[in-house]
Protein backbone atom coordinates (compact mmCIF):
# COMPACT_ATOMS: atom_id res chain seq x y z
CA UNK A 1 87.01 68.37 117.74
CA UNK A 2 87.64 65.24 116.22
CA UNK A 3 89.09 64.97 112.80
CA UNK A 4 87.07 63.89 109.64
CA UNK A 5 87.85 60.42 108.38
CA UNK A 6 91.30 60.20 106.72
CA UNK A 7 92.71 63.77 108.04
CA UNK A 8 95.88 63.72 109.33
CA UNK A 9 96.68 66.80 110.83
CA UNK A 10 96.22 67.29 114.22
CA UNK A 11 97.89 70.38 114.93
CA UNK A 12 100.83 72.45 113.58
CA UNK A 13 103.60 74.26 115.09
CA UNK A 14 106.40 76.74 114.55
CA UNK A 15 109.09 77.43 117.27
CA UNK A 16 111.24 80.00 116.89
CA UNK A 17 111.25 80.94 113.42
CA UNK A 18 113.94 83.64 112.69
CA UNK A 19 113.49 85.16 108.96
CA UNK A 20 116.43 87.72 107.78
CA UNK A 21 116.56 89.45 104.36
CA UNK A 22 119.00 91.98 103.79
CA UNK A 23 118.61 95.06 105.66
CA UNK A 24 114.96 93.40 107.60
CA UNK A 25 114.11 91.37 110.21
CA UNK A 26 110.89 89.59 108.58
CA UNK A 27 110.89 87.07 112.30
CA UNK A 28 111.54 87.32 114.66
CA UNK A 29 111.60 84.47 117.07
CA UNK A 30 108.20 83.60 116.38
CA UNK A 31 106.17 80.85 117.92
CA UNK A 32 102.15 79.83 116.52
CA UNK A 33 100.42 76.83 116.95
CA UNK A 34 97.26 76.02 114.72
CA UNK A 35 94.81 72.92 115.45
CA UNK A 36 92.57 70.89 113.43
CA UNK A 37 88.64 72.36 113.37
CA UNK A 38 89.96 75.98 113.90
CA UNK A 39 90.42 79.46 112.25
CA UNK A 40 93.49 80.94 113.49
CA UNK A 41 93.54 85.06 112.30
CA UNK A 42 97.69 85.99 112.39
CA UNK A 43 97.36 89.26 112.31
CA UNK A 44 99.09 92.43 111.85
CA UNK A 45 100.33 95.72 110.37
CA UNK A 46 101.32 96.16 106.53
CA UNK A 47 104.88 94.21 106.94
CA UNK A 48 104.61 93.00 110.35
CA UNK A 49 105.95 89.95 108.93
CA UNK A 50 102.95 87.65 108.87
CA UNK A 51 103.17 86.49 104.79
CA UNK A 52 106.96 85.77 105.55
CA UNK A 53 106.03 83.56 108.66
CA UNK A 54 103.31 81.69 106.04
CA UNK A 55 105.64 81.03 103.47
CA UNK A 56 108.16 79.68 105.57
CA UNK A 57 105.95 77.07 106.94
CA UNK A 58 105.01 76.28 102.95
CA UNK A 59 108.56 75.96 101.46
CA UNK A 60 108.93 79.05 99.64
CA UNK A 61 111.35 80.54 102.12
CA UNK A 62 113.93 78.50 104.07
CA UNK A 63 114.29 80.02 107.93
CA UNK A 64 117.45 80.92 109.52
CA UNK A 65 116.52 79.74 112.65
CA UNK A 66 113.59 77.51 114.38
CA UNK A 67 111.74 74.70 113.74
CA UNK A 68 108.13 73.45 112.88
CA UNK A 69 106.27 70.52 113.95
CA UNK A 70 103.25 68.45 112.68
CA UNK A 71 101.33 66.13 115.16
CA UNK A 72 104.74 67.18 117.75
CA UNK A 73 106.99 65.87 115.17
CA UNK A 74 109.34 67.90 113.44
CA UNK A 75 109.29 67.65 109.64
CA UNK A 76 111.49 69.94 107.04
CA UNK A 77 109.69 71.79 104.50
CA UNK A 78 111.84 72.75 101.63
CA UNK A 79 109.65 73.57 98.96
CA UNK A 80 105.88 74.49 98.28
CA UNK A 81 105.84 70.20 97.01
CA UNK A 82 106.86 68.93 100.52
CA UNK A 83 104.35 71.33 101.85
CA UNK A 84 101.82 69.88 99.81
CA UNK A 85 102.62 66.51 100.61
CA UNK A 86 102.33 66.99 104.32
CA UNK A 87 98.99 68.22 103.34
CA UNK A 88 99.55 72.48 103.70
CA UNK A 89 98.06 74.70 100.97
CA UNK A 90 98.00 77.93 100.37
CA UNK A 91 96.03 80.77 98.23
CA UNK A 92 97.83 84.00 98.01
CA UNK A 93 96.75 87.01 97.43
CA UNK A 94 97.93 87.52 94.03
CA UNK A 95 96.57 84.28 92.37
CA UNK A 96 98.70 81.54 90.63
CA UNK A 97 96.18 81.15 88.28
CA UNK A 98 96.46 80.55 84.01
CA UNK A 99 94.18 82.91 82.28
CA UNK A 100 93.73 81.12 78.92
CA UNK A 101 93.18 77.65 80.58
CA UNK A 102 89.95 76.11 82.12
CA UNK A 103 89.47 75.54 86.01
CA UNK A 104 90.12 71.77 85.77
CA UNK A 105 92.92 72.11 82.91
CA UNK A 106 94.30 74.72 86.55
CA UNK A 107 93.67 72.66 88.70
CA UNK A 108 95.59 69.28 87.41
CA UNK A 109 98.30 71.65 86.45
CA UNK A 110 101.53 70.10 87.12
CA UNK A 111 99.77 66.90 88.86
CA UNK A 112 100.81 63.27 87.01
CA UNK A 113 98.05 61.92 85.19
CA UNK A 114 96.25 58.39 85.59
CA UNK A 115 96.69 58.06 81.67
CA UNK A 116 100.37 58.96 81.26
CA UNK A 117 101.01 61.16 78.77
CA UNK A 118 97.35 61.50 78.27
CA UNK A 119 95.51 64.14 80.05
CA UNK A 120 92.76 62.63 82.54
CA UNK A 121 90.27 65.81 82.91
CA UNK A 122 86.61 64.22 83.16
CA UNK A 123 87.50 62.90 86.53
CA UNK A 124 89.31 65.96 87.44
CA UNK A 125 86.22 67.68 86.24
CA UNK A 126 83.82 65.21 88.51
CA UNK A 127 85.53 65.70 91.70
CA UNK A 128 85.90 69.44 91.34
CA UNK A 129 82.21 69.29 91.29
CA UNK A 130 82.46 67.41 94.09
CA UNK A 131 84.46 69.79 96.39
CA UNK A 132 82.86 72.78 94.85
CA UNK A 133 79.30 71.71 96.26
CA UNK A 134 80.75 70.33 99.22
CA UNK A 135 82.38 73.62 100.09
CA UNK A 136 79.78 76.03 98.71
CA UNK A 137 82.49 77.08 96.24
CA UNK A 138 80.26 77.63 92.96
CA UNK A 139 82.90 77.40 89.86
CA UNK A 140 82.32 75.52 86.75
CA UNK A 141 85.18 73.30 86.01
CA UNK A 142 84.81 73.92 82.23
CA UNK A 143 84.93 77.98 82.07
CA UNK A 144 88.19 79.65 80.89
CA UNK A 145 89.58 81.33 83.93
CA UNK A 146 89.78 84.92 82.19
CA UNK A 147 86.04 84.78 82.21
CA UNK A 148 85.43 84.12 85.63
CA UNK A 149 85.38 87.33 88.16
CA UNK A 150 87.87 87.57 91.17
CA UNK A 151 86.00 85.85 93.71
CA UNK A 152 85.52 82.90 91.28
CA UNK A 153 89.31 83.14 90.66
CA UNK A 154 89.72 82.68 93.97
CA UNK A 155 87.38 79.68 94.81
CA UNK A 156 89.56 78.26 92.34
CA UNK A 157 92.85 78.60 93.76
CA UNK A 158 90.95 76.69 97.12
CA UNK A 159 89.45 74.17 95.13
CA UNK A 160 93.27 73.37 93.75
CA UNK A 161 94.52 73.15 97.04
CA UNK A 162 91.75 71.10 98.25
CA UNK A 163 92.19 68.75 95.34
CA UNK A 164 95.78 68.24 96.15
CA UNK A 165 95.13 67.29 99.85
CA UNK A 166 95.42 70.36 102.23
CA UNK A 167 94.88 69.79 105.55
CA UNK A 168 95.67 73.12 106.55
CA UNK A 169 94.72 75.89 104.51
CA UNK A 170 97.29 79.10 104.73
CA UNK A 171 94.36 82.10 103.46
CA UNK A 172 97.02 85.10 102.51
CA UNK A 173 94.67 88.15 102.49
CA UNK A 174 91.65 86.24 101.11
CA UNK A 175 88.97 89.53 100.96
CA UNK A 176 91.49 92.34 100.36
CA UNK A 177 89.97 92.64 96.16
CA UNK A 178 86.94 91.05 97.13
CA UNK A 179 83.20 92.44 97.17
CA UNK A 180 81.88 92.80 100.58
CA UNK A 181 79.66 90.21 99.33
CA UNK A 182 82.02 87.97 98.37
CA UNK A 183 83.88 88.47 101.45
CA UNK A 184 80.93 87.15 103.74
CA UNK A 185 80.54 84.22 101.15
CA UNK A 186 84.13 83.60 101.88
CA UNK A 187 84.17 83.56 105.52
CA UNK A 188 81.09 81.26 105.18
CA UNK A 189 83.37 79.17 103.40
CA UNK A 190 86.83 78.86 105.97
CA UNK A 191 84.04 78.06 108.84
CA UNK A 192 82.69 75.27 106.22
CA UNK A 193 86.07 73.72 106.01
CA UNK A 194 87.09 74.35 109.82
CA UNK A 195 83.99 72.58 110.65
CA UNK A 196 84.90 69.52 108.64
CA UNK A 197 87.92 69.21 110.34
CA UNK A 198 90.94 70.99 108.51
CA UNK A 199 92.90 74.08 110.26
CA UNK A 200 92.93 77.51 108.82
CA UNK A 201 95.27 80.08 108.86
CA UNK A 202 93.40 83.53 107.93
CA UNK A 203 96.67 86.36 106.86
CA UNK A 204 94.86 89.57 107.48
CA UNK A 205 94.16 92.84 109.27
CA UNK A 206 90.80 93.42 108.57
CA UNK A 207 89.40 93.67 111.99
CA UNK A 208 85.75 92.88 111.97
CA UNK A 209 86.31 89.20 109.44
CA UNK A 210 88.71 88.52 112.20
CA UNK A 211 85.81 88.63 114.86
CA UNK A 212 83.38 87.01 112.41
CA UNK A 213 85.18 83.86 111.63
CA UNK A 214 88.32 82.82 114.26
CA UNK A 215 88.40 81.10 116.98
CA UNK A 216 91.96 82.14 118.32
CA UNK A 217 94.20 85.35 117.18
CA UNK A 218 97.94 85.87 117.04
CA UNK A 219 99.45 89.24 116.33
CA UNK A 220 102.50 90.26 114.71
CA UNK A 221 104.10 93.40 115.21
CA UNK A 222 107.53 94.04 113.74
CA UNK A 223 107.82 90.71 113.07
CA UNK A 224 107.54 89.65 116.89
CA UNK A 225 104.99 87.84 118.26
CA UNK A 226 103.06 90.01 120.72
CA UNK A 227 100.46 87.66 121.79
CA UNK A 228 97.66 85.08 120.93
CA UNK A 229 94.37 86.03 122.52
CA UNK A 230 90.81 83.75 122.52
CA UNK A 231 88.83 85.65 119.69
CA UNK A 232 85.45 85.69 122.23
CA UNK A 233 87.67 87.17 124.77
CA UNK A 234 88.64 90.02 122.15
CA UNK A 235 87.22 92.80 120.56
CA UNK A 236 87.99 95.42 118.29
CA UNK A 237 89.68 98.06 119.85
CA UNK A 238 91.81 95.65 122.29
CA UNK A 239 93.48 93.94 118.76
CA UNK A 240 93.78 97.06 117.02
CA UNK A 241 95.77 98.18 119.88
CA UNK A 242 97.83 95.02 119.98
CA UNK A 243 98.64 95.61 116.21
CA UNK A 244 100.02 99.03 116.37
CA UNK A 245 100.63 99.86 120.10
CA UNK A 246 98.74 102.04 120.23
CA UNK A 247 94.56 104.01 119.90
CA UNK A 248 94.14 105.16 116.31
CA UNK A 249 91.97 107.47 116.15
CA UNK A 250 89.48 107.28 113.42
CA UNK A 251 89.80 110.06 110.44
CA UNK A 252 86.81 112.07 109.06
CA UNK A 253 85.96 115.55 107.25
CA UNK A 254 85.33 117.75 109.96
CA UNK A 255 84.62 121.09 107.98
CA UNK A 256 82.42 122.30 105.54
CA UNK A 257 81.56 121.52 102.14
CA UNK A 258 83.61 123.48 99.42
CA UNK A 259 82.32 125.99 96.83
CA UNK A 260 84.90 126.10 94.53
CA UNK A 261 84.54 125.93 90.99
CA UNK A 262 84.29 122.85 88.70
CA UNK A 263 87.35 121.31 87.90
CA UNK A 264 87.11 118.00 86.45
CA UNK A 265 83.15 117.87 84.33
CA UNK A 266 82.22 114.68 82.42
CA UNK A 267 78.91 115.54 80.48
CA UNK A 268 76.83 112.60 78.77
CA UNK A 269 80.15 110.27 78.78
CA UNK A 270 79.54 106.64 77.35
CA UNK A 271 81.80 103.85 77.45
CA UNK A 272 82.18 100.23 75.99
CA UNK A 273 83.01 97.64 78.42
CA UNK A 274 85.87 95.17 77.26
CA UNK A 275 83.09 92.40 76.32
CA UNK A 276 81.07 95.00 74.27
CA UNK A 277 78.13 96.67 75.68
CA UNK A 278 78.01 99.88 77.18
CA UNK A 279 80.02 100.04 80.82
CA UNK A 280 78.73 103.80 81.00
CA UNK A 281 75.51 104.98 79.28
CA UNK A 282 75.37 108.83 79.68
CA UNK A 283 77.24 109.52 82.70
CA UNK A 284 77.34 113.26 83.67
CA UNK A 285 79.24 114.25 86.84
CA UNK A 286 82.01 117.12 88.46
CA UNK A 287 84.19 117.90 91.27
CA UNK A 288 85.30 121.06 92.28
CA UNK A 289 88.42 122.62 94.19
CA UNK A 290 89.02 121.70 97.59
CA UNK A 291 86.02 118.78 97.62
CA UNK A 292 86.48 114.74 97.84
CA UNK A 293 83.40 113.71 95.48
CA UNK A 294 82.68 109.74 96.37
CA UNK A 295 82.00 106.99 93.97
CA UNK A 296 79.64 104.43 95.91
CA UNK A 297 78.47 101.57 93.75
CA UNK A 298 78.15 97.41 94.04
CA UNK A 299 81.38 96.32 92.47
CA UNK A 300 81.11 96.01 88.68
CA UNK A 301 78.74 98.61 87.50
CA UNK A 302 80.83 101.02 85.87
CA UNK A 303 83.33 101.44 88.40
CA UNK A 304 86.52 100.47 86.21
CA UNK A 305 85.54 101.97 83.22
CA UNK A 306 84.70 105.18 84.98
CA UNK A 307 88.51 105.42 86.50
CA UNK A 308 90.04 104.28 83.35
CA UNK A 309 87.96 106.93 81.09
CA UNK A 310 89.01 109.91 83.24
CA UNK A 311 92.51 108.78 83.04
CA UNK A 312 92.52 108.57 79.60
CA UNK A 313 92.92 104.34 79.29
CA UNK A 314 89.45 103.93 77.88
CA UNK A 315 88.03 105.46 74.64
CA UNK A 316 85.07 107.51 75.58
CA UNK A 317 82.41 106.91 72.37
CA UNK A 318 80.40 110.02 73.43
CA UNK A 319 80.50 112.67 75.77
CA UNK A 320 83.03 115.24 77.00
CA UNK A 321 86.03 115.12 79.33
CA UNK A 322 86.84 118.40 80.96
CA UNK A 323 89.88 119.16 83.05
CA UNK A 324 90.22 122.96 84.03
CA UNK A 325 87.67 124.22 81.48
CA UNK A 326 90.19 122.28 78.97
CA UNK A 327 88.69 119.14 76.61
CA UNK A 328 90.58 116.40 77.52
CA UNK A 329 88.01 114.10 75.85
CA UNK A 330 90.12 110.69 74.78
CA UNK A 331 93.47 112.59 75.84
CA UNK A 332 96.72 109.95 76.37
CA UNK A 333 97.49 109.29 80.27
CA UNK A 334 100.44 111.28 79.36
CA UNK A 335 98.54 114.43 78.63
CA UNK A 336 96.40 114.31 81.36
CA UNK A 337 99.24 114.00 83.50
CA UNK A 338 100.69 117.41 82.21
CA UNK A 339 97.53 118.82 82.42
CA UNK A 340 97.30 118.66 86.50
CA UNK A 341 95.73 114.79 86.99
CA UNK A 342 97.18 112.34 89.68
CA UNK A 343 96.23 108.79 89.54
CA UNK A 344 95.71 106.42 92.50
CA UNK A 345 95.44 103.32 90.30
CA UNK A 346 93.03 100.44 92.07
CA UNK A 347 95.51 97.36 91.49
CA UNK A 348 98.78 99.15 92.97
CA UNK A 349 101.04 96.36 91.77
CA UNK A 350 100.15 96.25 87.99
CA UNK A 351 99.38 100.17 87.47
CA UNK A 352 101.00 102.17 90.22
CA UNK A 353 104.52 100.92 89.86
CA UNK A 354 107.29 99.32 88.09
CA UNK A 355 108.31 96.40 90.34
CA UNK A 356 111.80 95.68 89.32
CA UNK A 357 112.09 99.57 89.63
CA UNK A 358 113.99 101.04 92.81
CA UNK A 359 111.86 103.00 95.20
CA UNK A 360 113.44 106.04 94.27
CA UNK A 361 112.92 105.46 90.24
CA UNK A 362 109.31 104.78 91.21
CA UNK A 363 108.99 108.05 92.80
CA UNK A 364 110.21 110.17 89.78
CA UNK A 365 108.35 108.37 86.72
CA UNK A 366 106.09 110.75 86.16
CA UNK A 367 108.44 113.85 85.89
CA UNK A 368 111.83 111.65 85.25
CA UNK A 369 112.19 113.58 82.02
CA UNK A 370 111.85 117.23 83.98
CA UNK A 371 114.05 119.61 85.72
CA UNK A 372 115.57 118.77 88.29
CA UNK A 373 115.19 115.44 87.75
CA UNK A 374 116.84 115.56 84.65
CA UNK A 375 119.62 118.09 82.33
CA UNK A 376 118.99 117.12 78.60
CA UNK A 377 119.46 112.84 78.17
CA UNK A 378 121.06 113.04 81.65
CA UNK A 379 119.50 111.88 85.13
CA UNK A 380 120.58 114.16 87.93
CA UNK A 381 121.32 111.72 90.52
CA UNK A 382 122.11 113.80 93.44
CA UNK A 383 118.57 115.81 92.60
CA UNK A 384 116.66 112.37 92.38
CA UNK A 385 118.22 111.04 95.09
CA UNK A 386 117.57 114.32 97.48
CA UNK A 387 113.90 113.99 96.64
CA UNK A 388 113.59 110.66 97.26
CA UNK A 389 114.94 110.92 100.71
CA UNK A 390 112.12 113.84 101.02
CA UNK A 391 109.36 111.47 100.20
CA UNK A 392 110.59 108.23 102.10
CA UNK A 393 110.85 110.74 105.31
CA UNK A 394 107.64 112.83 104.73
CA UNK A 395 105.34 110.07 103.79
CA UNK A 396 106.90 107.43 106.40
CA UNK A 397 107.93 104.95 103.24
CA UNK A 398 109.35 102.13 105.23
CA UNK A 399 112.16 100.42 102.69
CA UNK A 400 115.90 99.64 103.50
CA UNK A 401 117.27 102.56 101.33
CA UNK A 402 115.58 104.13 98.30
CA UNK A 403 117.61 101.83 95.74
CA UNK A 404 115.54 98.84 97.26
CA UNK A 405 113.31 97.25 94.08
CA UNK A 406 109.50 98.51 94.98
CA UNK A 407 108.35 94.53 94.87
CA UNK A 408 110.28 94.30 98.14
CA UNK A 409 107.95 96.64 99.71
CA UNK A 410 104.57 95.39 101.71
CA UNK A 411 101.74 96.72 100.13
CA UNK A 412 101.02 99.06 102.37
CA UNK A 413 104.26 100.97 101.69
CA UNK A 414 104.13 100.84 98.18
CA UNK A 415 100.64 102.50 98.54
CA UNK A 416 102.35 105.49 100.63
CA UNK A 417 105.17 105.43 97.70
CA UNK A 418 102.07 106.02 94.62
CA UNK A 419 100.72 108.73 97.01
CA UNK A 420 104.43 110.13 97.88
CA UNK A 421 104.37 110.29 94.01
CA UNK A 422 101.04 111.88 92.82
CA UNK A 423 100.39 114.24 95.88
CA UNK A 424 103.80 115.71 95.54
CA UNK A 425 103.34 116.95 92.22
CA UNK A 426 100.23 119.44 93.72
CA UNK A 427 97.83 118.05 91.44
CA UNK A 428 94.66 119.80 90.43
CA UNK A 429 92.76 116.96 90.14
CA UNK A 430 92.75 113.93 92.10
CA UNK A 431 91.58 110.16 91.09
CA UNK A 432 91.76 107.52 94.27
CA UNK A 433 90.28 104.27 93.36
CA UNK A 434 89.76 102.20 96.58
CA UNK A 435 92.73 103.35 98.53
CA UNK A 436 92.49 101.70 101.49
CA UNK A 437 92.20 98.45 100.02
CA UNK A 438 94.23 95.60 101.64
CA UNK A 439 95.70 98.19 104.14
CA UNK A 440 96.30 97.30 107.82
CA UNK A 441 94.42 99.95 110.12
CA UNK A 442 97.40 102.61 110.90
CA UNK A 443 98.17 102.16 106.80
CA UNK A 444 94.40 102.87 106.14
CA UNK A 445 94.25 106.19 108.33
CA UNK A 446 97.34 107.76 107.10
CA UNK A 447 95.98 107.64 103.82
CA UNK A 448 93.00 108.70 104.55
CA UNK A 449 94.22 111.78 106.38
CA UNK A 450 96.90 112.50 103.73
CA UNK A 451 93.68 112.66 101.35
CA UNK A 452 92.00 115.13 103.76
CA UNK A 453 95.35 117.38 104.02
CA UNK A 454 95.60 117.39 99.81
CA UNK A 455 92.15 118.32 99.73
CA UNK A 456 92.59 121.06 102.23
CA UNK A 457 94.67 122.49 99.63
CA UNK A 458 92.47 122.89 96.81
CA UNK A 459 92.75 119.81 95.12
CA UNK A 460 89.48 118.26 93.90
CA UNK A 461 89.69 114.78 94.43
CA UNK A 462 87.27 111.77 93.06
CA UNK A 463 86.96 108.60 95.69
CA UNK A 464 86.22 105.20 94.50
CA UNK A 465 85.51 103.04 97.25
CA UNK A 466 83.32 99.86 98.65
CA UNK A 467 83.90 100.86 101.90
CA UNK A 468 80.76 102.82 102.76
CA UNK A 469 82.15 104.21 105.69
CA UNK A 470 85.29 105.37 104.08
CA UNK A 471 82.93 107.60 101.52
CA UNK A 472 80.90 108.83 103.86
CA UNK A 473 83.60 109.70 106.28
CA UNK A 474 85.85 111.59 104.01
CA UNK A 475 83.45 112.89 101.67
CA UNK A 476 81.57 115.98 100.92
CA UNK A 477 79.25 114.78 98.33
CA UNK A 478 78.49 111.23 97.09
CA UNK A 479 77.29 110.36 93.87
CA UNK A 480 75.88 106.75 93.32
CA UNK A 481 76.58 104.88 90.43
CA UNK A 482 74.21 101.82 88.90
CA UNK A 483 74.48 100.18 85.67
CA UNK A 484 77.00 102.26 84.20
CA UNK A 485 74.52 105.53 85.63
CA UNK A 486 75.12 108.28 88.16
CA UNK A 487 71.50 107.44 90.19
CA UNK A 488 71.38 110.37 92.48
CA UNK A 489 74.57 112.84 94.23
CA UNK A 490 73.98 114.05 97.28
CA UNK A 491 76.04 116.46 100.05
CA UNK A 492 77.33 113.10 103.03
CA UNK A 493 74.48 115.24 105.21
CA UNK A 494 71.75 114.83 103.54
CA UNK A 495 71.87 111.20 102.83
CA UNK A 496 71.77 108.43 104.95
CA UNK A 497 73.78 104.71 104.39
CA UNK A 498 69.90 103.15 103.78
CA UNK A 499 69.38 105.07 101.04
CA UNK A 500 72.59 104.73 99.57
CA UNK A 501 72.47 101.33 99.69
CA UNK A 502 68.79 100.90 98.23
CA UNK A 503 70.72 103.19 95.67
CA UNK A 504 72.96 100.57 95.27
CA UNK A 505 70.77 98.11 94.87
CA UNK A 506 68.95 99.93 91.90
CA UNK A 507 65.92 101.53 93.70
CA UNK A 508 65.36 104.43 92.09
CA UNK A 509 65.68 107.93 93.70
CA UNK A 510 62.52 108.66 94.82
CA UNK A 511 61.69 104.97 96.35
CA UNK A 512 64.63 105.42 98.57
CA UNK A 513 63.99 108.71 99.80
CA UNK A 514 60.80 106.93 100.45
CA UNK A 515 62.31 104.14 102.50
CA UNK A 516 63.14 106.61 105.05
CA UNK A 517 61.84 108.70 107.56
């Protein structure tokens, strides 16, 4: 393909890039190549080692060994600015974004202005206009970023790398807190700009954007290289294999619906949402022992609020909260806890864990202050430590040792770390927003199954998820949620995925059961 006027990036190259922290071996004499006009998926497990690889070739990490080339000549990239100025962005997946400032006000950040000391933001303004309809990346330059959702957040953080030059455009988990509708406007997007000549590099593990939207595929796996493969010479199963090494089987409820009794009841529950109206308007639903109830829903109609009234971080203004026949109606997080609740948070970074907190501190924060974890004012060391051996063995936590800080830890693993800590305590209730999200395929079974085996033993557990085939999979009744509403709840069997997502779409109950035969 030949390159758009004024491009000049042909292709890209890294030779043997060797990446040691302490105790890991990130790369692992790695070699990729990306070209101009292409999509190029690296992909691999939870800490295969593909976000170090990326941030090597964009300054933020130095590598001990290798080398990396631009048009066959090598350049040194110290620092995310020489990066830039060789014309490599990148968005990662936790954005770099300002929440009080505006897009453009973002987007100049830290760029010299035309008027000196003066800022210069009506032309910054015009040509962010300019890229955003060129790229089909719908922001408006004058909006406060804290008012703009995630996937605008995100066209952001492309628009500031496409302001500053990039050439090649590193994508570090672009989708994984994306809508599925977003998503598909996304990979509408990376085509867009791989069309117009620049190269993309697509971080991910999601299988199916991989076959919608690359042209070639490299896979990590333990931070080695095990092969690049033609994407229309792939499929599914063949690169799930080369991720892991192996067939993973896909998990599902295979028994029967539970009877058990009620254990978690919200009757007539409403909610404000943070900007004022109602985020729940007379919500009424329960779980019962031994069942996975699942939350389907569009992103953004109640979904937050709903997980952050039941664990007791959002003032219900009417209604009831029951936990084993007990009102827990506007009850602390702490009470809940002590009353039998676990807590999958959705955002496992901000609200599962305590980053600069070792693994094995992690693991006991919810029962720190309880035999045997504790005598009196005293931590019981040997007793912590003992247990967090347990957890890192039994739930196949994948760290260095358990004093390693949790922000060391892929996502993945710090996902099995919140569930090492929440299952373990046998609760009687179970909240799991949108587990799998941003998991690698081996990361997203294991949790899945380990939700199966809790459930098995009597917990009643509520799943919030996108992933349609995740509820309906793992579920044994699915309750719909619209506007804030529960629309209809059905047993998985007596449903199909038409209705439920004419459900979704706000068609009322009896015009979907309509819709099908």
């Amino acid at each position: 393909m030949e390159l758009q006027e004024g491009l000049r990036i042909k292709n890209v190259e890294m030779r043997g890039i060797v990446k040691t922290f302490p105790g890991v071996l990130a790369n692992d004499h790695v070699d990729i190549h990306v070209q101009a006009g292409e999509v190029l998926a690296l992909l691999g497990e939870n800490g295969a080692g593909k976000t170090t690889l990326m941030k090597v070739l964009y300054g933020l990490y130095r590598p001990d060994r290798g080398e990396i080339l631009i048009n066959g000549e090598p350049v040194s990239i110290s620092s995310p600015r020489d990066a830039i100025d060789l014309g490599i962005g990148m968005v990662h997946q936790h954005f770099m974004l300002v929440p009080s400032l505006t897009v453009t006000e973002n987007v100049v950040l830290g760029l010299k202005s035309s008027r000196g000391p003066l800022l210069d933001l009506e032309p910054a303004a015009k040509r962010i206009e300019e890229l955003a309809s060129k790229y089909n990346l719908a922001v408006d330059p004058y909006a406060p970023v804290w008012q703009l959702s995630v996937g605008e957040q995100q066209r952001v953080e492309i628009i500031k790398a496409l302001y500053r030059g990039a050439e090649l455009l590193i994508m570090d988990e672009p989708t994984a807190v994306l809508t599925p509708q977003e998503a598909d406007e996304l990979i509408g997007v990376m085509r867009g700009m791989a069309d117009s000549g620049r190269a993309i590099i697509l971080i991910t593990h999601k299988l199916n954007e991989v076959m919608a939207v690359s042209d070639r595929v490299t896979v990590l796996r333990n931070g080695r290289l095990v092969d690049t493969v033609l994407t229309k010479n792939a499929d599914v199963k063949l690169l799930a294999r080369m991720m892991v090494g192996r067939d993973i089987p896909q998990t599902r409820r295979t028994d029967e619906t539970s009877s058990g009794e009620p254990v978690l009841v919200l009757d007539n529950v409403w909610a404000d949402s943070d900007k004022g109206p109602p985020a729940l308007r007379g919500l009424s639903l329960e779980v019962r022992e031994g069942e996975i109830l699942g939350i389907a829903g569009v992103s953004g109609n109640g979904q937050r609020e709903l997980a952050q009234v039941i664990a007791g971080l959002r003032k219900v203004s009417s209604g009831f909260v029951r936990l084993k026949d007990k009102d827990m109606t506007n009850s602390t997080p702490a009470k809940m806890i002590q009353a039998g609740f676990g807590y999958i948070p959705e955002d496992r970074i901000a609200d599962g864990i305590v980053r600069s907190f070792s693994v094995e501190e992690n693991l006991i924060l919810k029962d720190h202050h309880k035999p045997p974890f504790s005598h009196g004012i005293f931590l019981q060391k040997d007793a912590i430590g003992k247990f967090a051996d347990e957890m890192v063995d039994t739930y196949d936590i994948r760290t260095p040792t358990t004093d390693t800080q949790a922000s060391h830890l892929s996502g993945g693993n710090i996902q099995r770390l919140i569930l090492a800590r929440d299952m373990s305590r046998n609760p009687a209730c179970l909240l799991s927003c949108y587990p799998s999200r941003g998991l690698d395929i081996a990361a997203t079974e294991y949790v899945r199954k380990k939700l199966l085996d809790v459930r098995a033993e009597g917990c009643a557990i509520i799943l919030i998820s996108e992933e349609l085939e995740e509820i309906l999979n793992l579920s044994d009744r699915v309750a719909v949620l619209y506007e804030g509403q529960i629309v209809r709840v059905a047993g998985v069997d007596d449903v199909t995925l038409d209705e439920i997502g004419l459900l979704m779409a706000g068609a009322s109950s009896a015009e979907s059961d309509g819709s099908v035969e």
